[in-house]
Amino acid sequence: MSLQRRDFFKIAAAGSAALLAGKATASTDSEVQDFKSSLGVLVDTVVCIGCRKCEWACNDENKLPTQELKAFDDKSVFARHRRPDKAAYTVVNKFTDPNTPEKPFTMKVQCMHCNHPACVSACIVGALEKDPLGPVVYDSWKCIGCRYCMVACPFQIPAYEYSNALDPQVRKCTFCFDRVTKDGKKPACVSICPNEALTFGTREQLLDVAYQRIRNNPDKYYQHVYGELEAGGTSWMYLAPCDFSKTELPLLSNDEIPKQTESIQHGIFKSFLPPLALYGLLGLIMYTKRHGADEEEDGHESA
């Protein structure tokens, strides 16, 4: 298969754009600083009853494979620990409070929509972006399937459609972006929650609600709001009846993860760009000279 000169220029330009886009994307995230008014959800695992209706609503809203709502009454799934994947953007798991082992509690997990998302920082083509309203949104058209986002996420959330040979995509909670930002509705999981275990609002509002619940019921709640500070803060935050080390949420420092990784990432880009540019230029010169020689040879033969 021969490579046309126009195609060569296209590939060279695309490669350069991808490298430059990675640097630009990582810098853009740091510009979003005020998260008080960004949207989020408070997950109160103390009042969650493990009905799993949020799982059904998420599947239905995102057109994922699902069953009738009644099928989600099945609690036998709690016998094994589950994780979100390409066919289920959120799942509910059951945990035991060491202080009250006779009263297990349940916890919904999904993308945390971090204030400073490591996945956005790691994405070299800008397929993942932090919207100023709060959600981390994904553009499948830009995605090149490198899956760096999966490695970077401290919550191990992004999933990949390995079985889709034609158009594989990264899959995760969308925060019901269109439903929330265009239709003015709550996320589907929040709307269906029957026990106010999920509360939708701005981060500032949610933190007020969280600390009010802790103050009003200090015996029921562990004195910490997970996600207020972890990894620089997240849009989804949690209340629990016990230490979060007893849940599946990772114990993270308050440092923004991109700040820890971007210096390394930018160093790699900085080190690789000059040799890549040099090899690209040499390749372009060789191709142009070779193409010119072929045309000259063809001209002599035809004469």
Short mmCIF file of N, CA and C in Angstrom, two decimals, residues 68-213:
data_model
loop_
_atom_site.label_atom_id
_atom_site.label_comp_id
_atom_site.label_asym_id
_atom_site.label_seq_id
_atom_site.Cartn_x
_atom_site.Cartn_y
_atom_site.Cartn_z
N GLU A 68 -35.98 -5.76 33.96
CA GLU A 68 -37.09 -5.01 34.54
C GLU A 68 -36.70 -4.53 35.94
N LEU A 69 -37.32 -3.43 36.36
CA LEU A 69 -36.98 -2.83 37.65
C LEU A 69 -37.10 -3.84 38.79
N LYS A 70 -38.12 -4.70 38.72
CA LYS A 70 -38.36 -5.66 39.81
C LYS A 70 -37.18 -6.61 40.00
N ALA A 71 -36.46 -6.89 38.90
CA ALA A 71 -35.32 -7.81 38.98
C ALA A 71 -34.22 -7.28 39.90
N PHE A 72 -34.20 -5.95 40.10
CA PHE A 72 -33.16 -5.35 40.94
C PHE A 72 -33.48 -5.48 42.43
N ASP A 73 -34.63 -6.08 42.74
CA ASP A 73 -34.92 -6.39 44.15
C ASP A 73 -34.05 -7.53 44.65
N ASP A 74 -33.42 -8.23 43.72
CA ASP A 74 -32.59 -9.38 44.07
C ASP A 74 -31.34 -8.91 44.83
N LYS A 75 -31.25 -9.27 46.09
CA LYS A 75 -30.11 -8.86 46.93
C LYS A 75 -29.01 -9.92 46.97
N SER A 76 -29.22 -11.02 46.26
CA SER A 76 -28.19 -12.06 46.27
C SER A 76 -26.90 -11.57 45.63
N VAL A 77 -26.98 -10.48 44.83
CA VAL A 77 -25.78 -9.94 44.19
C VAL A 77 -24.79 -9.42 45.23
N PHE A 78 -25.29 -9.11 46.43
CA PHE A 78 -24.40 -8.58 47.45
C PHE A 78 -23.45 -9.65 48.00
N ALA A 79 -23.65 -10.88 47.60
CA ALA A 79 -22.78 -11.96 48.08
C ALA A 79 -21.37 -11.81 47.53
N ARG A 80 -21.24 -11.13 46.41
CA ARG A 80 -19.90 -10.90 45.86
C ARG A 80 -19.72 -9.41 45.60
N HIS A 81 -18.48 -8.97 45.70
CA HIS A 81 -18.19 -7.56 45.48
C HIS A 81 -18.17 -7.29 43.98
N ARG A 82 -18.85 -6.22 43.56
CA ARG A 82 -18.93 -5.88 42.13
C ARG A 82 -18.29 -4.52 41.89
N ARG A 83 -17.89 -4.31 40.64
CA ARG A 83 -17.30 -3.03 40.25
C ARG A 83 -18.04 -2.50 39.02
N PRO A 84 -18.08 -1.17 38.85
CA PRO A 84 -18.65 -0.61 37.61
C PRO A 84 -17.86 -1.12 36.41
N ASP A 85 -18.54 -1.33 35.29
CA ASP A 85 -17.86 -1.77 34.07
C ASP A 85 -18.55 -1.17 32.86
N LYS A 86 -18.24 -1.67 31.67
CA LYS A 86 -18.76 -1.08 30.44
C LYS A 86 -20.28 -1.25 30.31
N ALA A 87 -20.84 -2.17 31.04
CA ALA A 87 -22.28 -2.41 30.94
C ALA A 87 -23.04 -1.96 32.18
N ALA A 88 -22.34 -1.42 33.16
CA ALA A 88 -22.99 -0.95 34.39
C ALA A 88 -22.14 0.18 34.96
N TYR A 89 -22.60 1.42 34.79
CA TYR A 89 -21.79 2.55 35.21
C TYR A 89 -21.82 2.77 36.73
N THR A 90 -22.76 2.15 37.41
CA THR A 90 -22.81 2.23 38.86
C THR A 90 -23.28 0.91 39.43
N VAL A 91 -22.75 0.54 40.60
CA VAL A 91 -23.20 -0.67 41.29
C VAL A 91 -23.28 -0.37 42.78
N VAL A 92 -24.07 -1.17 43.49
CA VAL A 92 -24.21 -1.05 44.94
C VAL A 92 -23.61 -2.29 45.57
N ASN A 93 -22.78 -2.09 46.59
CA ASN A 93 -22.19 -3.21 47.32
C ASN A 93 -22.53 -3.12 48.80
N LYS A 94 -22.41 -4.23 49.49
CA LYS A 94 -22.73 -4.27 50.93
C LYS A 94 -21.44 -4.37 51.75
N PHE A 95 -21.44 -3.65 52.88
CA PHE A 95 -20.25 -3.63 53.75
C PHE A 95 -20.70 -3.84 55.21
N THR A 96 -19.71 -4.20 56.02
CA THR A 96 -19.99 -4.44 57.44
C THR A 96 -19.31 -3.37 58.28
N ASP A 97 -20.10 -2.77 59.18
CA ASP A 97 -19.55 -1.83 60.15
C ASP A 97 -19.03 -2.63 61.33
N PRO A 98 -17.71 -2.58 61.61
CA PRO A 98 -17.16 -3.39 62.71
C PRO A 98 -17.82 -3.09 64.05
N ASN A 99 -18.33 -1.86 64.20
CA ASN A 99 -18.96 -1.49 65.48
C ASN A 99 -20.36 -2.09 65.62
N THR A 100 -21.02 -2.27 64.48
CA THR A 100 -22.37 -2.87 64.51
C THR A 100 -22.47 -3.91 63.39
N PRO A 101 -21.78 -5.03 63.56
CA PRO A 101 -21.76 -6.04 62.49
C PRO A 101 -23.14 -6.60 62.15
N GLU A 102 -24.08 -6.46 63.09
CA GLU A 102 -25.43 -6.96 62.83
C GLU A 102 -26.20 -6.04 61.89
N LYS A 103 -25.63 -4.83 61.62
CA LYS A 103 -26.31 -3.88 60.74
C LYS A 103 -25.40 -3.49 59.57
N PRO A 104 -25.34 -4.32 58.54
CA PRO A 104 -24.52 -3.98 57.37
C PRO A 104 -25.08 -2.74 56.66
N PHE A 105 -24.24 -2.09 55.91
CA PHE A 105 -24.70 -0.92 55.15
C PHE A 105 -24.30 -1.09 53.69
N THR A 106 -24.93 -0.32 52.83
CA THR A 106 -24.70 -0.45 51.38
C THR A 106 -24.18 0.86 50.82
N MET A 107 -23.39 0.75 49.75
CA MET A 107 -22.73 1.92 49.17
C MET A 107 -22.74 1.83 47.64
N LYS A 108 -23.20 2.90 47.02
CA LYS A 108 -23.19 3.03 45.56
C LYS A 108 -21.84 3.60 45.13
N VAL A 109 -21.26 3.05 44.06
CA VAL A 109 -20.00 3.59 43.54
C VAL A 109 -20.14 3.85 42.04
N GLN A 110 -19.42 4.86 41.57
CA GLN A 110 -19.42 5.29 40.18
C GLN A 110 -18.24 6.25 39.99
N CYS A 111 -18.12 6.87 38.84
CA CYS A 111 -17.10 7.91 38.63
C CYS A 111 -17.32 9.01 39.67
N MET A 112 -16.23 9.50 40.27
CA MET A 112 -16.34 10.51 41.31
C MET A 112 -16.35 11.93 40.74
N HIS A 113 -16.07 12.07 39.44
CA HIS A 113 -16.02 13.39 38.79
C HIS A 113 -15.16 14.35 39.62
N CYS A 114 -13.88 13.98 39.73
CA CYS A 114 -12.92 14.71 40.57
C CYS A 114 -12.81 16.18 40.16
N ASN A 115 -12.50 17.01 41.14
CA ASN A 115 -12.24 18.42 40.84
C ASN A 115 -11.01 18.59 39.96
N HIS A 116 -10.04 17.74 40.20
CA HIS A 116 -8.80 17.76 39.41
C HIS A 116 -8.59 16.34 38.88
N PRO A 117 -9.28 15.97 37.82
CA PRO A 117 -9.30 14.56 37.39
C PRO A 117 -7.96 14.10 36.83
N ALA A 118 -7.47 13.00 37.37
CA ALA A 118 -6.24 12.41 36.85
C ALA A 118 -6.45 11.88 35.44
N CYS A 119 -7.68 11.41 35.14
CA CYS A 119 -7.97 10.87 33.80
C CYS A 119 -7.86 11.97 32.76
N VAL A 120 -8.32 13.17 33.09
CA VAL A 120 -8.23 14.31 32.15
C VAL A 120 -6.78 14.68 31.93
N SER A 121 -6.02 14.67 33.00
CA SER A 121 -4.61 15.01 32.89
C SER A 121 -3.86 13.99 32.04
N ALA A 122 -4.25 12.71 32.17
CA ALA A 122 -3.54 11.65 31.45
C ALA A 122 -3.94 11.57 29.99
N CYS A 123 -5.13 12.07 29.64
CA CYS A 123 -5.63 11.94 28.26
C CYS A 123 -4.83 12.86 27.33
N ILE A 124 -4.16 12.28 26.34
CA ILE A 124 -3.26 13.06 25.49
C ILE A 124 -3.96 13.70 24.31
N VAL A 125 -5.25 13.41 24.12
CA VAL A 125 -5.95 13.99 22.97
C VAL A 125 -7.17 14.81 23.39
N GLY A 126 -7.36 15.01 24.67
CA GLY A 126 -8.48 15.84 25.12
C GLY A 126 -9.84 15.17 25.00
N ALA A 127 -9.86 13.83 25.01
CA ALA A 127 -11.15 13.12 24.93
C ALA A 127 -11.93 13.22 26.24
N LEU A 128 -11.23 13.46 27.34
CA LEU A 128 -11.87 13.64 28.64
C LEU A 128 -11.62 15.07 29.09
N GLU A 129 -12.68 15.74 29.53
CA GLU A 129 -12.56 17.12 29.97
C GLU A 129 -13.39 17.35 31.22
N LYS A 130 -12.91 18.24 32.07
CA LYS A 130 -13.67 18.63 33.26
C LYS A 130 -14.54 19.82 32.89
N ASP A 131 -15.86 19.61 32.87
CA ASP A 131 -16.77 20.71 32.56
C ASP A 131 -16.83 21.65 33.77
N PRO A 132 -16.89 22.95 33.54
CA PRO A 132 -16.96 23.90 34.67
C PRO A 132 -18.14 23.64 35.60
N LEU A 133 -19.20 22.98 35.11
CA LEU A 133 -20.35 22.67 35.96
C LEU A 133 -20.08 21.50 36.91
N GLY A 134 -19.02 20.74 36.64
CA GLY A 134 -18.70 19.63 37.55
C GLY A 134 -18.42 18.30 36.88
N PRO A 135 -19.25 17.86 35.92
CA PRO A 135 -19.04 16.53 35.33
C PRO A 135 -17.73 16.43 34.55
N VAL A 136 -17.15 15.23 34.57
CA VAL A 136 -16.03 14.90 33.68
C VAL A 136 -16.65 14.22 32.47
N VAL A 137 -16.54 14.88 31.31
CA VAL A 137 -17.24 14.40 30.12
C VAL A 137 -16.26 13.75 29.15
N TYR A 138 -16.78 12.84 28.35
CA TYR A 138 -15.97 12.02 27.43
C TYR A 138 -16.43 12.23 26.00
N ASP A 139 -15.46 12.44 25.10
CA ASP A 139 -15.76 12.61 23.67
C ASP A 139 -15.15 11.42 22.92
N SER A 140 -16.00 10.47 22.55
CA SER A 140 -15.51 9.24 21.90
C SER A 140 -14.87 9.53 20.55
N TRP A 141 -15.26 10.63 19.90
CA TRP A 141 -14.70 10.97 18.59
C TRP A 141 -13.21 11.27 18.70
N LYS A 142 -12.80 11.89 19.83
CA LYS A 142 -11.39 12.23 20.01
C LYS A 142 -10.57 11.05 20.54
N CYS A 143 -11.22 10.13 21.22
CA CYS A 143 -10.51 9.05 21.91
C CYS A 143 -9.75 8.17 20.92
N ILE A 144 -8.46 7.87 21.26
CA ILE A 144 -7.65 6.99 20.41
C ILE A 144 -7.45 5.62 21.06
N GLY A 145 -8.12 5.39 22.18
CA GLY A 145 -8.08 4.07 22.81
C GLY A 145 -6.78 3.76 23.53
N CYS A 146 -6.03 4.78 23.97
CA CYS A 146 -4.75 4.51 24.65
C CYS A 146 -4.97 3.96 26.05
N ARG A 147 -6.11 4.27 26.65
CA ARG A 147 -6.52 3.79 27.98
C ARG A 147 -5.61 4.29 29.11
N TYR A 148 -4.90 5.38 28.88
CA TYR A 148 -4.12 5.99 29.96
C TYR A 148 -5.05 6.42 31.10
N CYS A 149 -6.27 6.81 30.76
CA CYS A 149 -7.24 7.25 31.77
C CYS A 149 -7.52 6.13 32.77
N MET A 150 -7.53 4.88 32.28
CA MET A 150 -7.82 3.75 33.16
C MET A 150 -6.68 3.55 34.16
N VAL A 151 -5.47 3.80 33.71
CA VAL A 151 -4.31 3.65 34.59
C VAL A 151 -4.26 4.78 35.60
N ALA A 152 -4.63 5.99 35.15
CA ALA A 152 -4.49 7.18 35.99
C ALA A 152 -5.54 7.27 37.10
N CYS A 153 -6.74 6.77 36.86
CA CYS A 153 -7.84 6.96 37.81
C CYS A 153 -7.56 6.29 39.15
N PRO A 154 -7.53 7.03 40.26
CA PRO A 154 -7.26 6.42 41.57
C PRO A 154 -8.42 5.58 42.07
N PHE A 155 -9.60 5.74 41.44
CA PHE A 155 -10.78 4.98 41.83
C PHE A 155 -11.04 3.79 40.91
N GLN A 156 -10.18 3.62 39.89
CA GLN A 156 -10.27 2.49 38.96
C GLN A 156 -11.66 2.38 38.34
N ILE A 157 -12.13 3.49 37.79
CA ILE A 157 -13.48 3.53 37.26
C ILE A 157 -13.59 3.34 35.74
N PRO A 158 -12.83 4.06 34.91
CA PRO A 158 -13.06 3.92 33.46
C PRO A 158 -12.94 2.47 33.00
N ALA A 159 -13.89 2.04 32.18
CA ALA A 159 -13.89 0.69 31.62
C ALA A 159 -13.78 0.79 30.10
N TYR A 160 -13.30 -0.25 29.47
CA TYR A 160 -13.07 -0.21 28.02
C TYR A 160 -13.84 -1.35 27.35
N GLU A 161 -14.35 -1.06 26.18
CA GLU A 161 -15.12 -2.06 25.44
C GLU A 161 -14.18 -2.97 24.62
N TYR A 162 -13.50 -3.86 25.32
CA TYR A 162 -12.55 -4.74 24.63
C TYR A 162 -13.25 -5.64 23.61
N SER A 163 -14.50 -5.97 23.86
CA SER A 163 -15.20 -6.88 22.96
C SER A 163 -15.78 -6.18 21.74
N ASN A 164 -15.67 -4.86 21.69
CA ASN A 164 -16.18 -4.10 20.54
C ASN A 164 -15.02 -3.87 19.57
N ALA A 165 -14.99 -4.66 18.50
CA ALA A 165 -13.86 -4.62 17.56
C ALA A 165 -13.94 -3.42 16.62
N LEU A 166 -15.13 -2.86 16.42
CA LEU A 166 -15.29 -1.80 15.42
C LEU A 166 -15.16 -0.40 16.00
N ASP A 167 -15.79 -0.15 17.14
CA ASP A 167 -15.79 1.21 17.68
C ASP A 167 -15.70 1.18 19.20
N PRO A 168 -14.63 0.63 19.74
CA PRO A 168 -14.52 0.53 21.20
C PRO A 168 -14.41 1.91 21.85
N GLN A 169 -15.05 2.05 23.00
CA GLN A 169 -15.04 3.32 23.71
C GLN A 169 -14.73 3.10 25.20
N VAL A 170 -14.30 4.17 25.84
CA VAL A 170 -14.15 4.17 27.30
C VAL A 170 -15.53 4.43 27.88
N ARG A 171 -15.89 3.70 28.91
CA ARG A 171 -17.22 3.83 29.51
C ARG A 171 -17.12 4.15 31.00
N LYS A 172 -17.95 5.08 31.42
CA LYS A 172 -18.03 5.45 32.84
C LYS A 172 -19.28 6.28 33.05
N CYS A 173 -19.58 6.59 34.31
CA CYS A 173 -20.72 7.45 34.64
C CYS A 173 -20.62 8.77 33.89
N THR A 174 -21.72 9.18 33.27
CA THR A 174 -21.75 10.43 32.50
C THR A 174 -22.26 11.61 33.33
N PHE A 175 -22.67 11.35 34.57
CA PHE A 175 -23.33 12.35 35.42
C PHE A 175 -24.62 12.82 34.75
N CYS A 176 -25.14 11.98 33.83
CA CYS A 176 -26.36 12.34 33.08
C CYS A 176 -26.22 13.77 32.53
N PHE A 177 -25.12 14.02 31.83
CA PHE A 177 -24.72 15.39 31.48
C PHE A 177 -25.83 16.16 30.76
N ASP A 178 -26.39 15.58 29.69
CA ASP A 178 -27.44 16.28 28.94
C ASP A 178 -28.69 16.46 29.79
N ARG A 179 -29.04 15.43 30.53
CA ARG A 179 -30.24 15.47 31.37
C ARG A 179 -30.12 16.59 32.43
N VAL A 180 -28.91 16.75 32.97
CA VAL A 180 -28.70 17.73 34.03
C VAL A 180 -28.52 19.14 33.47
N THR A 181 -27.63 19.27 32.47
CA THR A 181 -27.25 20.61 32.00
C THR A 181 -28.21 21.18 30.96
N LYS A 182 -28.88 20.33 30.18
CA LYS A 182 -29.79 20.83 29.15
C LYS A 182 -31.26 20.74 29.55
N ASP A 183 -31.61 19.66 30.25
CA ASP A 183 -33.01 19.47 30.63
C ASP A 183 -33.32 19.98 32.02
N GLY A 184 -32.27 20.33 32.77
CA GLY A 184 -32.49 20.87 34.11
C GLY A 184 -33.02 19.86 35.11
N LYS A 185 -32.75 18.57 34.87
CA LYS A 185 -33.21 17.52 35.77
C LYS A 185 -32.07 17.04 36.66
N LYS A 186 -32.43 16.26 37.68
CA LYS A 186 -31.42 15.61 38.51
C LYS A 186 -30.90 14.38 37.77
N PRO A 187 -29.71 13.90 38.13
CA PRO A 187 -29.26 12.61 37.56
C PRO A 187 -30.31 11.53 37.80
N ALA A 188 -30.39 10.58 36.88
CA ALA A 188 -31.44 9.56 36.95
C ALA A 188 -31.39 8.79 38.26
N CYS A 189 -30.19 8.49 38.75
CA CYS A 189 -30.08 7.71 39.99
C CYS A 189 -30.62 8.50 41.18
N VAL A 190 -30.38 9.80 41.18
CA VAL A 190 -30.87 10.65 42.28
C VAL A 190 -32.39 10.73 42.24
N SER A 191 -32.93 10.88 41.04
CA SER A 191 -34.38 11.04 40.89
C SER A 191 -35.16 9.84 41.42
N ILE A 192 -34.59 8.66 41.25
CA ILE A 192 -35.35 7.46 41.62
C ILE A 192 -35.10 7.03 43.06
N CYS A 193 -34.08 7.58 43.72
CA CYS A 193 -33.73 7.15 45.08
C CYS A 193 -34.91 7.41 46.03
N PRO A 194 -35.44 6.36 46.68
CA PRO A 194 -36.66 6.53 47.48
C PRO A 194 -36.42 7.01 48.91
N ASN A 195 -35.14 7.05 49.31
CA ASN A 195 -34.88 7.30 50.73
C ASN A 195 -33.95 8.49 50.96
N GLU A 196 -33.81 9.33 49.93
CA GLU A 196 -32.93 10.50 50.01
C GLU A 196 -31.51 10.12 50.43
N ALA A 197 -31.09 8.95 49.98
CA ALA A 197 -29.69 8.57 50.20
C ALA A 197 -28.79 9.31 49.23
N LEU A 198 -29.39 9.82 48.15
CA LEU A 198 -28.65 10.60 47.16
C LEU A 198 -29.23 12.00 47.12
N THR A 199 -28.36 12.99 47.32
CA THR A 199 -28.79 14.39 47.30
C THR A 199 -28.00 15.13 46.24
N PHE A 200 -28.71 15.84 45.36
CA PHE A 200 -28.08 16.57 44.25
C PHE A 200 -28.04 18.06 44.57
N GLY A 201 -26.93 18.71 44.23
CA GLY A 201 -26.82 20.16 44.46
C GLY A 201 -25.42 20.64 44.16
N THR A 202 -25.13 21.85 44.60
CA THR A 202 -23.76 22.35 44.44
C THR A 202 -22.90 21.76 45.56
N ARG A 203 -21.61 21.77 45.36
CA ARG A 203 -20.71 21.21 46.40
C ARG A 203 -20.90 21.96 47.71
N GLU A 204 -21.07 23.26 47.63
CA GLU A 204 -21.24 24.04 48.86
C GLU A 204 -22.51 23.61 49.59
N GLN A 205 -23.61 23.44 48.85
CA GLN A 205 -24.86 23.00 49.47
C GLN A 205 -24.72 21.60 50.07
N LEU A 206 -24.07 20.73 49.33
CA LEU A 206 -23.94 19.34 49.78
C LEU A 206 -23.09 19.22 51.04
N LEU A 207 -22.05 20.03 51.11
CA LEU A 207 -21.21 20.00 52.32
C LEU A 207 -21.99 20.51 53.52
N ASP A 208 -22.84 21.53 53.31
CA ASP A 208 -23.69 22.02 54.40
C ASP A 208 -24.63 20.92 54.89
N VAL A 209 -25.25 20.22 53.94
CA VAL A 209 -26.16 19.12 54.30
C VAL A 209 -25.41 18.02 55.05
N ALA A 210 -24.23 17.68 54.53
CA ALA A 210 -23.45 16.58 55.12
C ALA A 210 -23.08 16.89 56.57
N TYR A 211 -22.55 18.07 56.80
CA TYR A 211 -22.12 18.38 58.18
C TYR A 211 -23.30 18.59 59.11
N GLN A 212 -24.43 19.03 58.56
CA GLN A 212 -25.63 19.15 59.39
C GLN A 212 -26.10 17.77 59.85
N ARG A 213 -26.06 16.78 58.95
CA ARG A 213 -26.46 15.43 59.32
C ARG A 213 -25.50 14.85 60.37
#
